[in-house]
Amino acid sequence: MRRVVPHKEAEFSSHSIMKAMERFVQAVQDMDETILVPSRLMDLEVGDASDTVELKPKGMSTDLYRLYMMVNCVKNELLWGANSGEVDEEEPITTVATSLTKGHTRRPSTASVASTQSATLSDTDSEMSNENDSGIEGESESKPDYTRSVETSFRRHLYGLQRSLRQMTAAAAYLTKRYQSDIGANL
């Protein structure tokens, strides 16, 4: 059995994301060892008339072959990283936004504007301006909000990843049982 990360069993909890990833990878490896001819899954669906497996993924009605391919693709991305050739979901949004701006808009740089303004200010005005523009007061107030926002976002994404891994682990286990039930019975 190949492990996701070499470790001692006591290093992380059974509820950790590492354990969830390990369970998912193991379920997909078991599925791959069982499903020798994936094309036999074509034209079969979750919950169709021939489905006798008790372990059905909730709320899922999809082609078994697509489910098989998706689970394997996710496992590969999890272990080896996303393919660099795949398009990022955010990319079309930025292309649309950048295609709306056809020409360059010339604007004075902030350095030249600041130097022009500072030449006309007296020393006391300049000191007062530097004090107000430092942003230190604003930074100290926004940092706790930023930290809380990052922490909340991290927890939400971590929970979502764990939930997705549980669902895909269940899908891999279902595919294994279903293949054994349908295809194994016909051999």
CSV table of C-alpha atoms in Angstrom, one decimal:
chain,number,residue,atom,x,y,z
A,1,MET,CA,0.0,0.0,0.0
A,2,ARG,CA,1.4,3.4,-1.0
A,3,ARG,CA,0.9,6.2,1.5
A,4,VAL,CA,0.2,9.8,0.6
A,5,VAL,CA,2.9,11.0,3.0
A,6,PRO,CA,5.3,8.8,4.9
A,7,HIS,CA,4.4,9.2,8.6
A,8,LYS,CA,3.8,7.6,11.9
A,9,GLU,CA,0.2,6.8,12.6
A,10,ALA,CA,0.2,8.9,15.7
A,11,GLU,CA,1.3,12.1,13.9
A,12,PHE,CA,-2.2,13.3,13.0
A,13,SER,CA,-5.8,12.7,14.0
A,14,SER,CA,-8.2,10.4,12.2
A,15,HIS,CA,-10.3,13.6,11.5
A,16,SER,CA,-7.4,15.4,9.8
A,17,ILE,CA,-7.4,16.4,6.2
A,18,MET,CA,-4.3,14.2,5.7
A,19,LYS,CA,-6.3,11.1,6.9
A,20,ALA,CA,-9.2,12.1,4.6
A,21,MET,CA,-6.8,12.3,1.6
A,22,GLU,CA,-5.2,9.0,2.5
A,23,ARG,CA,-8.6,7.3,2.7
A,24,PHE,CA,-9.6,8.8,-0.6
A,25,VAL,CA,-6.4,7.8,-2.4
A,26,GLN,CA,-6.7,4.2,-0.9
A,27,ALA,CA,-10.4,4.0,-2.1
A,28,VAL,CA,-9.4,5.0,-5.6
A,29,GLN,CA,-6.5,2.6,-5.6
A,30,ASP,CA,-8.9,-0.2,-4.5
A,31,MET,CA,-11.3,0.9,-7.2
A,32,ASP,CA,-8.6,0.8,-9.9
A,33,GLU,CA,-7.5,-2.6,-8.8
A,34,THR,CA,-11.1,-3.9,-9.1
A,35,ILE,CA,-12.2,-2.1,-12.2
A,36,LEU,CA,-10.1,-3.8,-14.9
A,37,VAL,CA,-12.2,-2.6,-17.9
A,38,PRO,CA,-13.5,0.9,-17.1
A,39,SER,CA,-15.4,1.0,-20.5
A,40,ARG,CA,-17.8,-1.6,-19.1
A,41,LEU,CA,-19.1,1.2,-16.9
A,42,MET,CA,-20.4,3.1,-19.9
A,43,ASP,CA,-24.2,3.3,-20.2
A,44,LEU,CA,-24.7,2.4,-16.5
A,45,GLU,CA,-26.0,5.0,-14.1
A,46,VAL,CA,-26.2,5.4,-10.4
A,47,GLY,CA,-29.5,4.1,-9.2
A,48,ASP,CA,-30.6,2.5,-12.5
A,49,ALA,CA,-32.6,-0.7,-12.7
A,50,SER,CA,-29.6,-3.0,-12.3
A,51,ASP,CA,-28.3,-1.1,-9.3
A,52,THR,CA,-28.4,-3.4,-6.2
A,53,VAL,CA,-25.6,-1.8,-4.3
A,54,GLU,CA,-26.6,-0.4,-0.9
A,55,LEU,CA,-23.8,2.1,-0.8
A,56,LYS,CA,-25.2,4.7,-3.2
A,57,PRO,CA,-23.8,8.3,-3.1
A,58,LYS,CA,-26.6,10.6,-2.0
A,59,GLY,CA,-28.4,12.7,-4.6
A,60,MET,CA,-26.2,11.5,-7.4
A,61,SER,CA,-27.5,10.3,-10.8
A,62,THR,CA,-24.7,10.2,-13.2
A,63,ASP,CA,-23.0,7.9,-15.7
A,64,LEU,CA,-20.7,5.5,-13.9
A,65,TYR,CA,-17.9,5.9,-16.4
A,66,ARG,CA,-17.9,9.7,-16.0
A,67,LEU,CA,-17.9,9.2,-12.2
A,68,TYR,CA,-14.9,6.8,-12.6
A,69,MET,CA,-13.0,9.3,-14.7
A,70,MET,CA,-13.7,12.2,-12.4
A,71,VAL,CA,-12.6,10.3,-9.3
A,72,ASN,CA,-9.3,9.3,-11.0
A,73,CYS,CA,-8.7,12.8,-12.3
A,74,VAL,CA,-9.2,14.3,-8.8
A,75,LYS,CA,-6.8,11.7,-7.3
A,76,ASN,CA,-4.2,12.5,-9.9
A,77,GLU,CA,-4.6,16.3,-9.2
A,78,LEU,CA,-4.4,15.7,-5.5
A,79,LEU,CA,-1.2,13.7,-5.7
A,80,TRP,CA,0.6,15.4,-8.6
A,81,GLY,CA,-0.9,18.9,-8.8
A,82,ALA,CA,-3.2,20.4,-11.4
A,83,ASN,CA,-2.3,20.3,-15.0
A,84,SER,CA,-0.7,23.5,-16.1
A,85,GLY,CA,-2.5,23.3,-19.5
A,86,GLU,CA,-6.0,23.4,-17.9
A,87,VAL,CA,-7.8,26.8,-18.0
A,88,ASP,CA,-8.3,28.5,-14.6
A,89,GLU,CA,-11.9,29.3,-13.9
A,90,GLU,CA,-11.1,33.0,-13.2
A,91,GLU,CA,-9.2,33.5,-16.5
A,92,PRO,CA,-12.3,34.1,-18.7
A,93,ILE,CA,-13.4,36.8,-16.3
A,94,THR,CA,-10.1,38.7,-16.5
A,95,THR,CA,-10.0,38.3,-20.3
A,96,VAL,CA,-13.5,39.8,-20.6
A,97,ALA,CA,-12.5,42.7,-18.3
A,98,THR,CA,-9.3,43.4,-20.1
A,99,SER,CA,-10.8,43.2,-23.5
A,100,LEU,CA,-13.2,46.0,-22.6
A,101,THR,CA,-10.2,48.4,-22.2
A,102,LYS,CA,-9.1,49.0,-25.8
A,103,GLY,CA,-6.5,51.8,-25.5
A,104,HIS,CA,-4.1,53.1,-22.9
A,105,THR,CA,-5.3,55.8,-20.6
A,106,ARG,CA,-2.4,58.1,-19.7
A,107,ARG,CA,-2.3,59.1,-16.1
A,108,PRO,CA,0.3,61.0,-14.1
A,109,SER,CA,2.4,58.8,-11.8
A,110,THR,CA,1.8,59.1,-8.1
A,111,ALA,CA,5.5,59.9,-7.6
A,112,SER,CA,5.3,63.0,-9.9
A,113,VAL,CA,2.1,64.2,-8.4
A,114,ALA,CA,3.5,63.7,-4.9
A,115,SER,CA,6.7,65.6,-5.7
A,116,THR,CA,4.8,68.5,-7.3
A,117,GLN,CA,2.6,68.8,-4.3
A,118,SER,CA,5.4,68.4,-1.8
A,119,ALA,CA,7.3,71.3,-3.4
A,120,THR,CA,4.5,73.6,-2.6
A,121,LEU,CA,4.0,72.5,1.0
A,122,SER,CA,5.9,74.0,3.9
A,123,ASP,CA,7.9,71.8,6.3
A,124,THR,CA,5.1,71.6,8.9
A,125,ASP,CA,2.5,70.8,6.3
A,126,SER,CA,4.8,68.2,4.9
A,127,GLU,CA,5.3,66.5,8.3
A,128,MET,CA,1.5,66.6,8.9
A,129,SER,CA,0.9,65.1,5.4
A,130,ASN,CA,3.4,62.3,5.9
A,131,GLU,CA,1.8,61.4,9.3
A,132,ASN,CA,-1.6,61.2,7.8
A,133,ASP,CA,-0.5,59.3,4.7
A,134,SER,CA,1.4,56.6,6.6
A,135,GLY,CA,-1.7,54.4,7.0
A,136,ILE,CA,-0.5,53.1,10.3
A,137,GLU,CA,-3.8,53.9,12.0
A,138,GLY,CA,-5.8,52.2,9.3
A,139,GLU,CA,-3.6,49.2,9.2
A,140,SER,CA,-3.9,48.4,12.9
A,141,GLU,CA,-7.7,48.6,12.7
A,142,SER,CA,-8.0,46.4,9.6
A,143,LYS,CA,-5.5,43.7,10.6
A,144,PRO,CA,-7.8,41.9,13.0
A,145,ASP,CA,-10.6,41.9,10.4
A,146,TYR,CA,-8.2,40.6,7.8
A,147,THR,CA,-6.8,37.9,10.0
A,148,ARG,CA,-10.3,36.8,11.0
A,149,SER,CA,-11.4,36.9,7.3
A,150,VAL,CA,-8.4,34.7,6.3
A,151,GLU,CA,-9.0,32.3,9.2
A,152,THR,CA,-12.7,32.0,8.4
A,153,SER,CA,-12.0,31.5,4.7
A,154,PHE,CA,-9.4,28.8,5.5
A,155,ARG,CA,-11.8,26.9,7.8
A,156,ARG,CA,-14.6,27.1,5.2
A,157,HIS,CA,-12.4,25.8,2.5
A,158,LEU,CA,-10.9,23.1,4.7
A,159,TYR,CA,-14.3,21.9,5.7
A,160,GLY,CA,-15.4,21.9,2.0
A,161,LEU,CA,-12.3,19.9,1.0
A,162,GLN,CA,-13.0,17.4,3.8
A,163,ARG,CA,-16.6,17.1,2.7
A,164,SER,CA,-15.6,16.7,-1.0
A,165,LEU,CA,-13.1,14.0,-0.1
A,166,ARG,CA,-15.6,12.1,1.9
A,167,GLN,CA,-18.1,12.2,-1.0
A,168,MET,CA,-15.5,11.1,-3.5
A,169,THR,CA,-14.3,8.4,-1.2
A,170,ALA,CA,-17.9,7.1,-1.0
A,171,ALA,CA,-18.2,7.4,-4.8
A,172,ALA,CA,-15.0,5.3,-5.3
A,173,ALA,CA,-16.3,2.7,-2.9
A,174,TYR,CA,-19.7,2.7,-4.6
A,175,LEU,CA,-18.0,2.2,-8.0
A,176,THR,CA,-16.0,-0.7,-6.7
A,177,LYS,CA,-19.0,-2.4,-5.2
A,178,ARG,CA,-21.1,-1.7,-8.3
A,179,TYR,CA,-18.5,-3.1,-10.7
A,180,GLN,CA,-18.2,-6.2,-8.5
A,181,SER,CA,-22.0,-6.6,-8.4
A,182,ASP,CA,-22.8,-5.9,-12.1
A,183,ILE,CA,-19.7,-7.0,-14.0
A,184,GLY,CA,-18.5,-9.7,-11.6
A,185,ALA,CA,-21.9,-11.4,-11.7
A,186,ASN,CA,-21.8,-11.6,-15.5
A,187,LEU,CA,-18.3,-13.3,-15.7
